Amino acid sequence: MNSTKTKSFEVLTKDLACKIDTIINNFGSNSTRLVGILLDIQDIIPKQYIPREVATYVSEKMNIPLSKVYDVISFYGALCDIPRADYVIQLCDSVVCKVTGNSFLQDTITTLLGIKENESTSDGKYWIESTPCFGACDISPAMRINGKVYGHLTTSESVKAVLDKYNEGSVMV
Amino acid sequence: MTKTVSFITENFDKYDPNSIDSYLNINGFTAVRKAITTLSSGEIINIAKSATIKGRGGAAYDTGRKWGQAAAVQGDNKVVICNADEGEPCTFKDRSILSKDPFRLIEGMIIAGYTVGAQNGYIYLREEYRHLKSLIKNAIKETMEKGFLGKNILGTNFSFHIHLHSGAGAYVCGEGSTLIESIEGKSGRPRIKPPYIKECGLFQLPTLVNNVETLAAVTAFIQNGTDDYIKYGTKLSPGTKIISLAGNVNKPGTYEIPFGITLREIIYDIGGGVVDNNKLKLCQLGGASGTIGSDSILDTPYTYEDLEKVGLIVGSGGILVVDDRTRVIDFVKSIQDFFIHESCGKCTPCREGNRQIAKIIDRFVQGTSGVNDLDTAERFANIMKNCSFCGLGETAQNVLLSAIKIFPDEFKRLEAVGK
Amino acid sequence: MKNIKIKVDNINLIVPEGTTILEAARKANISIPHLCYHPDQAIKANCRLCVVEVAGSRKLTPACSSYVFEGMEVETNTKKVRDMQKGVLELILANHDQDCLKCLRNGNCELQALCQRFNISKTNLEDSVDALPMDNTNPSLVRDSAKCIKCNRCVDACQKGQEVHVLTHSHRSIHYNITPAYEMPLEQTFCVFCGQCAAVCPVGAIVEKDDTSKVWDAIYDKNKHVIVQVAPAVRVALGDAFNLEKGSIITGKMVAALRRLGFSKIFDTNFTADLTIMEEGSELIDRITNDGVLPMITSCSPGWINFIEGRYDHLLDNLSSCKSPQQMFGALSKSYYAEINDIKPKDVFTVSIMPCTAKKYEAQRPEMVTNGVKEVDVVLTTRELARMIQSAGIEFDGLEEDQFDNPFGIGTGAGAIFGATGGVMEAALRTVYEVLTGKGLPTLKFSDVRGLDGFKESSIDINGLEVKVAVVHGLGNAKLLLKQIERGESPYAFIEVMACPGGCIGGGGQPIQSTMDVKAKRIESIYKIDEDLPLRKSHKNPSITELYERYLGEPLGEKSHELLHTHYHSRDMKYNFEELLK
């Protein structure tokens, strides 16, 4: 057999591959657990996304066609196929937050971080995206940072206070 | 005097949801004990029927009947799924149950499993509630340790296991067959029916899917009997309902109410009225797929039958209050944005209908609408309603269609601006 | 099976239980509009064009996915049904690139036909198309997302039919798309270029890469000697493009048409199919007698080669080293043929007419070079040939029959049946048996390996040795045999694999609407061609004998190896996880 060109890795390292193996094993290598497996894998990948090389690794490891893995990644809102940031800020864009004034929250956070929706800060720390209702309507307008919910964000002070926690590093990933 | 009641939610804040011992101290697991050691499957189904409870996820199918059908399906291996994919905007009552009374839900699943003859239960928890994952995992673990889950529960020959599966951010997975696809590790696109999931659902097994509140309610029926439940409500809508009240209202939150009180009582007495004493413009019931009503419906009793008369639904139990600072068209656009985000894309009417109607709504919002835009939007909204593959597409234009009906002048004005 | 009484548009019908409304309506000569439905595929019910009214049902019912029940009353033509169907059609059209006049499927497009039927005119919908960029960087197929209507037929063909799993639906809502993972271009995936996706596409979203202009240019080039070969499966399918009865054998007219198009010589790939049998048969005998790697697997289907090079590259030694008949022809055209006609190999321009899109890919493989030039310059599919004939204004049906030219114009029945699944196996057995036993076969017909069953096996006693053989078509079926080989459990000495369901007659380059019914008719015709030929065994082909005598020497000889055999390698651009984990 002739030797052929192979693709180089940009994200996947031996260490990361081992961690992925552990996640897959924790789910019993069960292909029906693909959604949960991908969520857990995304959590340990810097910039919170699933690059093609990782999807290919999972596909070969679990014997699921890559196209199917990609269908799942691209389908679910909580999975992402492009790099984001250390902290993913999700601003609720749904109707309850809208009528309770989320445009103020959107404006405040984009001004404070100097980025628009679907952008990351130059240091790769924050990423802003809008997201449908995550069930925090009773404390709307609300946002999530890496899954943690913050509500009643009606003043710039309240928004700043949340961001400060992350800037100071008092909240761990 | 408060107008809320406490039947399904009676355990809220009464115990530590992280501890089964704490739950046992308030008579936890008496329902499971009673059900599987003293009641037959048929008796439990009759209890559910006597309460005439309808599914609390939104479809409002009679629970007793559903369980009866599930029990009648032939099969040694069956599945019960708890649909905790509470995705309708302005709906968070299941979150309250999951976080404040997870054991009552687990009891409900065990009872459902016993009743229909299932061996496995799955909780499909939306990703947005991932912060509740450890709490629920712990509840399952402790229940297992106390012997209410696992093999030969309480020495009977009934065995049952509960598995926790996470969603990953997809509203459409609230639909039964789509949820099943997701649990099977696939993208969440609805299945063709037949086969129906009650006969061939998760892993091709007969499957019963119930909402969180429904399961919690059944636990309460077994534990307390149904008399204290059906004393509330009306003849056609007996009992109580957990609602999620939010929007421009002073006291948003989860409340258990007796059926039959009016929307005015809910919004002004329970919810403390509209913020800043603003004028109520509209309210939307049952989540994004629910229709809207103007202030003229405030004195309508909150029952299945009365709401239907004014074109509204109970649905998921969400009640969104919107004051007159929001334009109807902006409200409609917000709902449209939601469905543009959440359609699975599989069928033409929903994928392309949403795409085209969104363009028209954008023109209304921007004041650039053209001749026939309103007619076109309405026409394709009806096509979506009639031809879509699943409930998402069928209901996605409920808001637009009801808004056109209720606020015709606003649309005419917008159309005039465009011309 | 139980019979069910129903009424469709007030017409009484009795149909078997398990019939869909769509199928039942057909029996009453009612064609309910549809786009995602395909008779050979699973029901999808996603286009929603087939909605009808069923008495007692408040909602409209999709006809393709709803089964009849006793007493069912269906209405397919009410105002509501028409309005809804028309609306759905308008929605599809609004996000479909409407450059119909420039589309390869113009005049042969299911969407176009429906628009005509519903008299679609300008609507109030914006028709700016939102789509991914076009993928046209591979030699075989062009994917144009702007024309894709998301019916998922191609996904079904790729995943369920072929189990190649390159195409999938992905994303959701308005971003919902049909695409390979991570929107990669096809050549950077494990796509095998079989073209089964293109064969089922109702519109022009996946088509063969059109190379007809390259052929016209060569024909008009005075310095080129342009010759053409035609594959066995083309002559039973080309007629479809001219509305002839399905399965019509149109060999003579086809040759006449090619001559009118301006080719200098018209040759028959059946000839090199016979040559393949000589080489492949000898290779099999060699492997059996010298403890070579068994089972040996055929190598004439390029989609199959792409498949094994991609996913099962550890089994490449099982492949016969023989080039395909197309490439054997190409190699001879740039060597033997050039020499005997005293033309420089670079001035011979070799065109193939193939039922296959993967042949385009095969022809441009770097190994497929003889005397420093590409063996086959351009590959046209059956569909492209039909377009050239139409473009030249040739009235096909009225043509007088013509004959192939020599020296590559004689093919035996064994070469002819290469076009059908099981044909290569049968042809090989006819020769191998006689060569090894020195005896004539009691019957030439190996029924076990004929027909449309996905997996066929047989065995033959050769000098007391039981030689087991297997035949599969469709790559999903091939996978099963490969897994068996992986486990070391394959009982076979020789396996024939054809990438496409039905073999080459069902190739991805054949006229559109090659349903299973049509494929069966083509297979019937292929065997008719075989039966009607005076010569039915490859080793009895006098031109083959002459070729060996004058030029090649003997099968597996030095010259043969140089021209007629090749090697395989794993597909490029894979991730090497083993290396990473070291």
mmCIF file of C-alpha atoms in Angstrom, chain C residues 151-398:
data_model
loop_
_atom_site.group_PDB
_atom_site.id
_atom_site.type_symbol
_atom_site.label_atom_id
_atom_site.label_comp_id
_atom_site.label_asym_id
_atom_site.label_seq_id
_atom_site.Cartn_x
_atom_site.Cartn_y
_atom_site.Cartn_z
ATOM 1 C CA CYS C 151 -36.503 16.036 -0.470
ATOM 2 C CA ASN C 152 -33.823 13.750 0.997
ATOM 3 C CA ARG C 153 -33.875 11.246 -1.856
ATOM 4 C CA CYS C 154 -30.113 11.617 -2.261
ATOM 5 C CA VAL C 155 -29.614 11.147 1.470
ATOM 6 C CA ASP C 156 -31.617 7.952 1.293
ATOM 7 C CA ALA C 157 -29.572 6.737 -1.685
ATOM 8 C CA CYS C 158 -26.270 7.603 0.001
ATOM 9 C CA GLN C 159 -27.090 6.328 3.481
ATOM 10 C CA LYS C 160 -29.553 3.504 3.108
ATOM 11 C CA GLY C 161 -28.972 2.399 -0.463
ATOM 12 C CA GLN C 162 -25.209 2.622 -0.581
ATOM 13 C CA GLU C 163 -24.341 2.956 3.118
ATOM 14 C CA VAL C 164 -21.680 5.431 2.102
ATOM 15 C CA HIS C 165 -23.044 7.973 4.573
ATOM 16 C CA VAL C 166 -21.512 11.038 3.011
ATOM 17 C CA LEU C 167 -24.633 13.086 2.449
ATOM 18 C CA THR C 168 -26.787 13.978 5.406
ATOM 19 C CA HIS C 169 -29.367 16.507 6.377
ATOM 20 C CA SER C 170 -27.879 18.983 8.776
ATOM 21 C CA HIS C 171 -28.709 22.164 10.696
ATOM 22 C CA ARG C 172 -32.304 23.157 11.082
ATOM 23 C CA SER C 173 -35.037 25.487 9.924
ATOM 24 C CA ILE C 174 -33.973 27.887 7.181
ATOM 25 C CA HIS C 175 -30.410 26.621 7.498
ATOM 26 C CA TYR C 176 -31.493 23.033 6.973
ATOM 27 C CA ASN C 177 -29.375 21.606 4.233
ATOM 28 C CA ILE C 178 -28.240 18.491 2.485
ATOM 29 C CA THR C 179 -24.483 18.331 2.761
ATOM 30 C CA PRO C 180 -21.461 16.259 3.719
ATOM 31 C CA ALA C 181 -20.213 16.728 7.289
ATOM 32 C CA TYR C 182 -18.844 20.199 7.921
ATOM 33 C CA GLU C 183 -19.940 21.226 4.422
ATOM 34 C CA MET C 184 -16.811 19.687 2.950
ATOM 35 C CA PRO C 185 -16.539 19.377 -0.821
ATOM 36 C CA LEU C 186 -17.225 15.812 -1.971
ATOM 37 C CA GLU C 187 -13.652 14.967 -2.884
ATOM 38 C CA GLN C 188 -12.586 15.621 0.683
ATOM 39 C CA THR C 189 -15.084 13.085 1.979
ATOM 40 C CA PHE C 190 -15.452 9.361 1.477
ATOM 41 C CA CYS C 191 -17.798 10.011 -1.441
ATOM 42 C CA VAL C 192 -17.362 7.226 -3.992
ATOM 43 C CA PHE C 193 -18.871 9.269 -6.854
ATOM 44 C CA CYS C 194 -21.314 6.490 -7.708
ATOM 45 C CA GLY C 195 -23.867 9.150 -8.613
ATOM 46 C CA GLN C 196 -26.824 7.299 -7.119
ATOM 47 C CA CYS C 197 -27.711 10.631 -5.537
ATOM 48 C CA ALA C 198 -27.836 12.297 -8.934
ATOM 49 C CA ALA C 199 -29.904 9.429 -10.314
ATOM 50 C CA VAL C 200 -32.711 10.011 -7.811
ATOM 51 C CA CYS C 201 -32.587 13.816 -7.555
ATOM 52 C CA PRO C 202 -35.935 15.152 -8.785
ATOM 53 C CA VAL C 203 -34.347 18.451 -9.808
ATOM 54 C CA GLY C 204 -30.928 19.687 -10.870
ATOM 55 C CA ALA C 205 -29.371 19.892 -7.406
ATOM 56 C CA ILE C 206 -26.971 17.006 -8.032
ATOM 57 C CA VAL C 207 -25.924 16.349 -11.592
ATOM 58 C CA GLU C 208 -23.078 14.760 -13.477
ATOM 59 C CA LYS C 209 -20.270 17.135 -14.351
ATOM 60 C CA ASP C 210 -21.041 17.970 -17.950
ATOM 61 C CA ASP C 211 -18.053 17.258 -20.209
ATOM 62 C CA THR C 212 -19.818 17.377 -23.552
ATOM 63 C CA SER C 213 -18.125 20.585 -24.646
ATOM 64 C CA LYS C 214 -14.710 18.955 -24.227
ATOM 65 C CA VAL C 215 -15.825 16.260 -26.654
ATOM 66 C CA TRP C 216 -17.210 18.747 -29.162
ATOM 67 C CA ASP C 217 -13.923 20.673 -28.988
ATOM 68 C CA ALA C 218 -11.939 17.492 -29.661
ATOM 69 C CA ILE C 219 -14.189 16.498 -32.542
ATOM 70 C CA TYR C 220 -13.728 19.924 -34.120
ATOM 71 C CA ASP C 221 -9.950 19.792 -33.548
ATOM 72 C CA LYS C 222 -8.334 18.741 -36.838
ATOM 73 C CA ASN C 223 -5.235 17.484 -35.049
ATOM 74 C CA LYS C 224 -7.088 14.982 -32.942
ATOM 75 C CA HIS C 225 -8.084 11.450 -33.850
ATOM 76 C CA VAL C 226 -11.196 11.073 -31.724
ATOM 77 C CA ILE C 227 -12.356 7.569 -30.914
ATOM 78 C CA VAL C 228 -15.094 6.398 -28.633
ATOM 79 C CA GLN C 229 -15.911 3.280 -26.628
ATOM 80 C CA VAL C 230 -19.351 2.402 -25.314
ATOM 81 C CA ALA C 231 -19.952 0.412 -22.159
ATOM 82 C CA PRO C 232 -22.220 -2.665 -22.186
ATOM 83 C CA ALA C 233 -24.975 -1.055 -20.077
ATOM 84 C CA VAL C 234 -25.443 2.041 -22.240
ATOM 85 C CA ARG C 235 -27.136 0.244 -25.140
ATOM 86 C CA VAL C 236 -30.083 -0.896 -23.041
ATOM 87 C CA ALA C 237 -30.661 2.492 -21.393
ATOM 88 C CA LEU C 238 -29.928 5.244 -23.896
ATOM 89 C CA GLY C 239 -33.302 4.705 -25.538
ATOM 90 C CA ASP C 240 -35.016 6.032 -22.384
ATOM 91 C CA ALA C 241 -33.732 9.476 -23.261
ATOM 92 C CA PHE C 242 -35.579 9.255 -26.576
ATOM 93 C CA ASN C 243 -38.808 7.989 -25.058
ATOM 94 C CA LEU C 244 -38.334 4.468 -26.372
ATOM 95 C CA GLU C 245 -39.702 1.563 -24.450
ATOM 96 C CA LYS C 246 -37.682 0.924 -21.279
ATOM 97 C CA GLY C 247 -34.962 -1.630 -21.829
ATOM 98 C CA SER C 248 -34.914 -1.216 -25.615
ATOM 99 C CA ILE C 249 -31.749 -2.560 -27.189
ATOM 100 C CA ILE C 250 -30.547 0.273 -29.411
ATOM 101 C CA THR C 251 -26.938 -0.739 -30.106
ATOM 102 C CA GLY C 252 -27.034 -0.174 -33.857
ATOM 103 C CA LYS C 253 -28.769 3.210 -33.672
ATOM 104 C CA MET C 254 -26.380 4.285 -30.950
ATOM 105 C CA VAL C 255 -23.377 3.452 -33.125
ATOM 106 C CA ALA C 256 -24.975 5.320 -36.009
ATOM 107 C CA ALA C 257 -25.571 8.349 -33.823
ATOM 108 C CA LEU C 258 -21.961 8.321 -32.597
ATOM 109 C CA ARG C 259 -20.751 8.186 -36.181
ATOM 110 C CA ARG C 260 -22.923 11.162 -37.072
ATOM 111 C CA LEU C 261 -21.535 13.065 -34.122
ATOM 112 C CA GLY C 262 -18.157 12.829 -35.817
ATOM 113 C CA PHE C 263 -16.158 10.199 -33.963
ATOM 114 C CA SER C 264 -13.486 8.645 -36.171
ATOM 115 C CA LYS C 265 -13.940 5.167 -34.813
ATOM 116 C CA ILE C 266 -16.633 3.647 -32.667
ATOM 117 C CA PHE C 267 -15.551 0.787 -30.456
ATOM 118 C CA ASP C 268 -17.158 -1.529 -28.003
ATOM 119 C CA THR C 269 -16.132 -1.729 -24.349
ATOM 120 C CA ASN C 270 -17.519 -5.271 -24.475
ATOM 121 C CA PHE C 271 -14.244 -6.069 -26.215
ATOM 122 C CA THR C 272 -12.133 -4.949 -23.268
ATOM 123 C CA ALA C 273 -14.643 -6.589 -20.964
ATOM 124 C CA ASP C 274 -13.615 -9.831 -22.655
ATOM 125 C CA LEU C 275 -9.997 -8.805 -22.185
ATOM 126 C CA THR C 276 -10.674 -8.177 -18.504
ATOM 127 C CA ILE C 277 -11.985 -11.723 -18.195
ATOM 128 C CA MET C 278 -8.806 -13.071 -19.756
ATOM 129 C CA GLU C 279 -6.631 -11.163 -17.292
ATOM 130 C CA GLU C 280 -8.862 -11.418 -14.233
ATOM 131 C CA GLY C 281 -9.626 -15.075 -14.884
ATOM 132 C CA SER C 282 -5.921 -15.807 -15.160
ATOM 133 C CA GLU C 283 -5.256 -13.854 -11.997
ATOM 134 C CA LEU C 284 -7.891 -15.891 -10.174
ATOM 135 C CA ILE C 285 -6.392 -19.157 -11.404
ATOM 136 C CA ASP C 286 -2.977 -17.914 -10.344
ATOM 137 C CA ARG C 287 -4.193 -16.966 -6.863
ATOM 138 C CA ILE C 288 -6.010 -20.259 -6.379
ATOM 139 C CA THR C 289 -3.108 -22.380 -7.528
ATOM 140 C CA ASN C 290 -0.323 -20.365 -5.914
ATOM 141 C CA ASP C 291 -1.847 -19.613 -2.509
ATOM 142 C CA GLY C 292 -2.506 -15.995 -3.363
ATOM 143 C CA VAL C 293 -4.764 -13.696 -1.371
ATOM 144 C CA LEU C 294 -8.346 -14.923 -1.516
ATOM 145 C CA PRO C 295 -11.083 -14.109 -1.976
ATOM 146 C CA MET C 296 -10.201 -12.077 -5.008
ATOM 147 C CA ILE C 297 -12.612 -9.242 -5.609
ATOM 148 C CA THR C 298 -13.438 -7.654 -8.952
ATOM 149 C CA SER C 299 -12.096 -4.203 -9.683
ATOM 150 C CA CYS C 300 -14.114 -2.955 -12.626
ATOM 151 C CA SER C 301 -16.531 -0.765 -10.690
ATOM 152 C CA PRO C 302 -14.785 2.517 -9.839
ATOM 153 C CA GLY C 303 -17.347 3.446 -7.202
ATOM 154 C CA TRP C 304 -16.475 0.221 -5.478
ATOM 155 C CA ILE C 305 -12.738 0.958 -5.746
ATOM 156 C CA ASN C 306 -13.303 4.377 -4.175
ATOM 157 C CA PHE C 307 -15.267 2.720 -1.411
ATOM 158 C CA ILE C 308 -12.659 0.126 -0.468
ATOM 159 C CA GLU C 309 -9.837 2.647 -0.752
ATOM 160 C CA GLY C 310 -11.702 4.905 1.627
ATOM 161 C CA ARG C 311 -13.132 2.690 4.317
ATOM 162 C CA TYR C 312 -11.518 -0.717 3.956
ATOM 163 C CA ASP C 313 -8.010 0.073 2.787
ATOM 164 C CA HIS C 314 -6.636 -2.831 4.828
ATOM 165 C CA LEU C 315 -8.308 -5.174 2.339
ATOM 166 C CA LEU C 316 -6.815 -3.728 -0.845
ATOM 167 C CA ASP C 317 -4.777 -6.896 -1.456
ATOM 168 C CA ASN C 318 -8.013 -8.723 -2.062
ATOM 169 C CA LEU C 319 -8.713 -6.586 -5.110
ATOM 170 C CA SER C 320 -7.885 -7.901 -8.528
ATOM 171 C CA SER C 321 -5.072 -5.824 -9.961
ATOM 172 C CA CYS C 322 -6.884 -5.613 -13.299
ATOM 173 C CA LYS C 323 -7.805 -2.219 -14.579
ATOM 174 C CA SER C 324 -11.438 -1.787 -15.497
ATOM 175 C CA PRO C 325 -12.543 -2.446 -19.078
ATOM 176 C CA GLN C 326 -12.730 1.324 -19.617
ATOM 177 C CA GLN C 327 -9.108 1.806 -18.620
ATOM 178 C CA MET C 328 -7.896 -1.308 -20.463
ATOM 179 C CA PHE C 329 -9.459 0.183 -23.541
ATOM 180 C CA GLY C 330 -7.868 3.532 -22.822
ATOM 181 C CA ALA C 331 -4.444 1.954 -22.317
ATOM 182 C CA LEU C 332 -4.692 0.039 -25.584
ATOM 183 C CA SER C 333 -5.926 3.132 -27.406
ATOM 184 C CA LYS C 334 -2.788 5.001 -26.422
ATOM 185 C CA SER C 335 -0.431 2.104 -27.209
ATOM 186 C CA TYR C 336 -1.451 -0.758 -29.504
ATOM 187 C CA TYR C 337 -4.079 1.214 -31.406
ATOM 188 C CA ALA C 338 -1.812 4.243 -31.833
ATOM 189 C CA GLU C 339 1.009 2.005 -33.036
ATOM 190 C CA ILE C 340 -0.948 0.018 -35.612
ATOM 191 C CA ASN C 341 -2.472 3.213 -37.001
ATOM 192 C CA ASP C 342 0.761 5.125 -36.819
ATOM 193 C CA ILE C 343 -0.713 7.950 -34.733
ATOM 194 C CA LYS C 344 1.115 9.564 -31.841
ATOM 195 C CA PRO C 345 -0.558 8.517 -28.564
ATOM 196 C CA LYS C 346 -1.044 12.181 -27.654
ATOM 197 C CA ASP C 347 -3.074 12.725 -30.799
ATOM 198 C CA VAL C 348 -5.487 9.951 -30.042
ATOM 199 C CA PHE C 349 -8.400 11.419 -28.130
ATOM 200 C CA THR C 350 -10.275 8.668 -26.331
ATOM 201 C CA VAL C 351 -13.834 9.182 -25.187
ATOM 202 C CA SER C 352 -15.863 6.718 -23.138
ATOM 203 C CA ILE C 353 -19.610 6.524 -22.942
ATOM 204 C CA MET C 354 -20.354 5.091 -19.547
ATOM 205 C CA PRO C 355 -23.417 4.507 -17.376
ATOM 206 C CA CYS C 356 -21.333 5.819 -14.531
ATOM 207 C CA THR C 357 -20.234 9.050 -12.877
ATOM 208 C CA ALA C 358 -17.378 7.397 -10.978
ATOM 209 C CA LYS C 359 -15.756 6.547 -14.326
ATOM 210 C CA LYS C 360 -15.024 10.245 -14.709
ATOM 211 C CA TYR C 361 -13.112 10.110 -11.455
ATOM 212 C CA GLU C 362 -11.365 6.887 -12.430
ATOM 213 C CA ALA C 363 -10.162 8.321 -15.747
ATOM 214 C CA GLN C 364 -8.288 11.133 -14.067
ATOM 215 C CA ARG C 365 -6.483 8.989 -11.475
ATOM 216 C CA PRO C 366 -2.742 9.624 -11.808
ATOM 217 C CA GLU C 367 -2.082 5.897 -12.332
ATOM 218 C CA MET C 368 -4.257 5.804 -15.423
ATOM 219 C CA VAL C 369 -1.591 7.001 -17.820
ATOM 220 C CA THR C 370 -0.044 5.098 -20.723
ATOM 221 C CA ASN C 371 2.867 6.339 -22.828
ATOM 222 C CA GLY C 372 2.783 9.584 -20.884
ATOM 223 C CA VAL C 373 -0.787 10.463 -21.764
ATOM 224 C CA LYS C 374 -4.155 10.001 -20.080
ATOM 225 C CA GLU C 375 -5.639 6.711 -21.161
ATOM 226 C CA VAL C 376 -9.170 8.027 -21.366
ATOM 227 C CA ASP C 377 -9.484 11.712 -22.138
ATOM 228 C CA VAL C 378 -13.137 12.308 -21.449
ATOM 229 C CA VAL C 379 -15.854 10.178 -19.930
ATOM 230 C CA LEU C 380 -19.434 10.947 -20.839
ATOM 231 C CA THR C 381 -22.369 9.445 -19.046
ATOM 232 C CA THR C 382 -25.307 8.003 -20.926
ATOM 233 C CA ARG C 383 -27.181 11.194 -20.114
ATOM 234 C CA GLU C 384 -24.496 13.366 -21.639
ATOM 235 C CA LEU C 385 -24.404 11.282 -24.805
ATOM 236 C CA ALA C 386 -28.158 11.701 -25.095
ATOM 237 C CA ARG C 387 -27.707 15.462 -24.813
ATOM 238 C CA MET C 388 -25.034 15.469 -27.536
ATOM 239 C CA ILE C 389 -27.303 13.521 -29.851
ATOM 240 C CA GLN C 390 -30.180 15.911 -29.127
ATOM 241 C CA SER C 391 -27.909 18.887 -29.511
ATOM 242 C CA ALA C 392 -26.753 17.680 -32.939
ATOM 243 C CA GLY C 393 -30.354 17.503 -34.082
ATOM 244 C CA ILE C 394 -30.169 13.790 -34.722
ATOM 245 C CA GLU C 395 -33.545 12.089 -34.773
ATOM 246 C CA PHE C 396 -32.447 9.009 -32.958
ATOM 247 C CA ASP C 397 -35.392 6.723 -33.509
ATOM 248 C CA GLY C 398 -35.162 7.003 -37.295
#
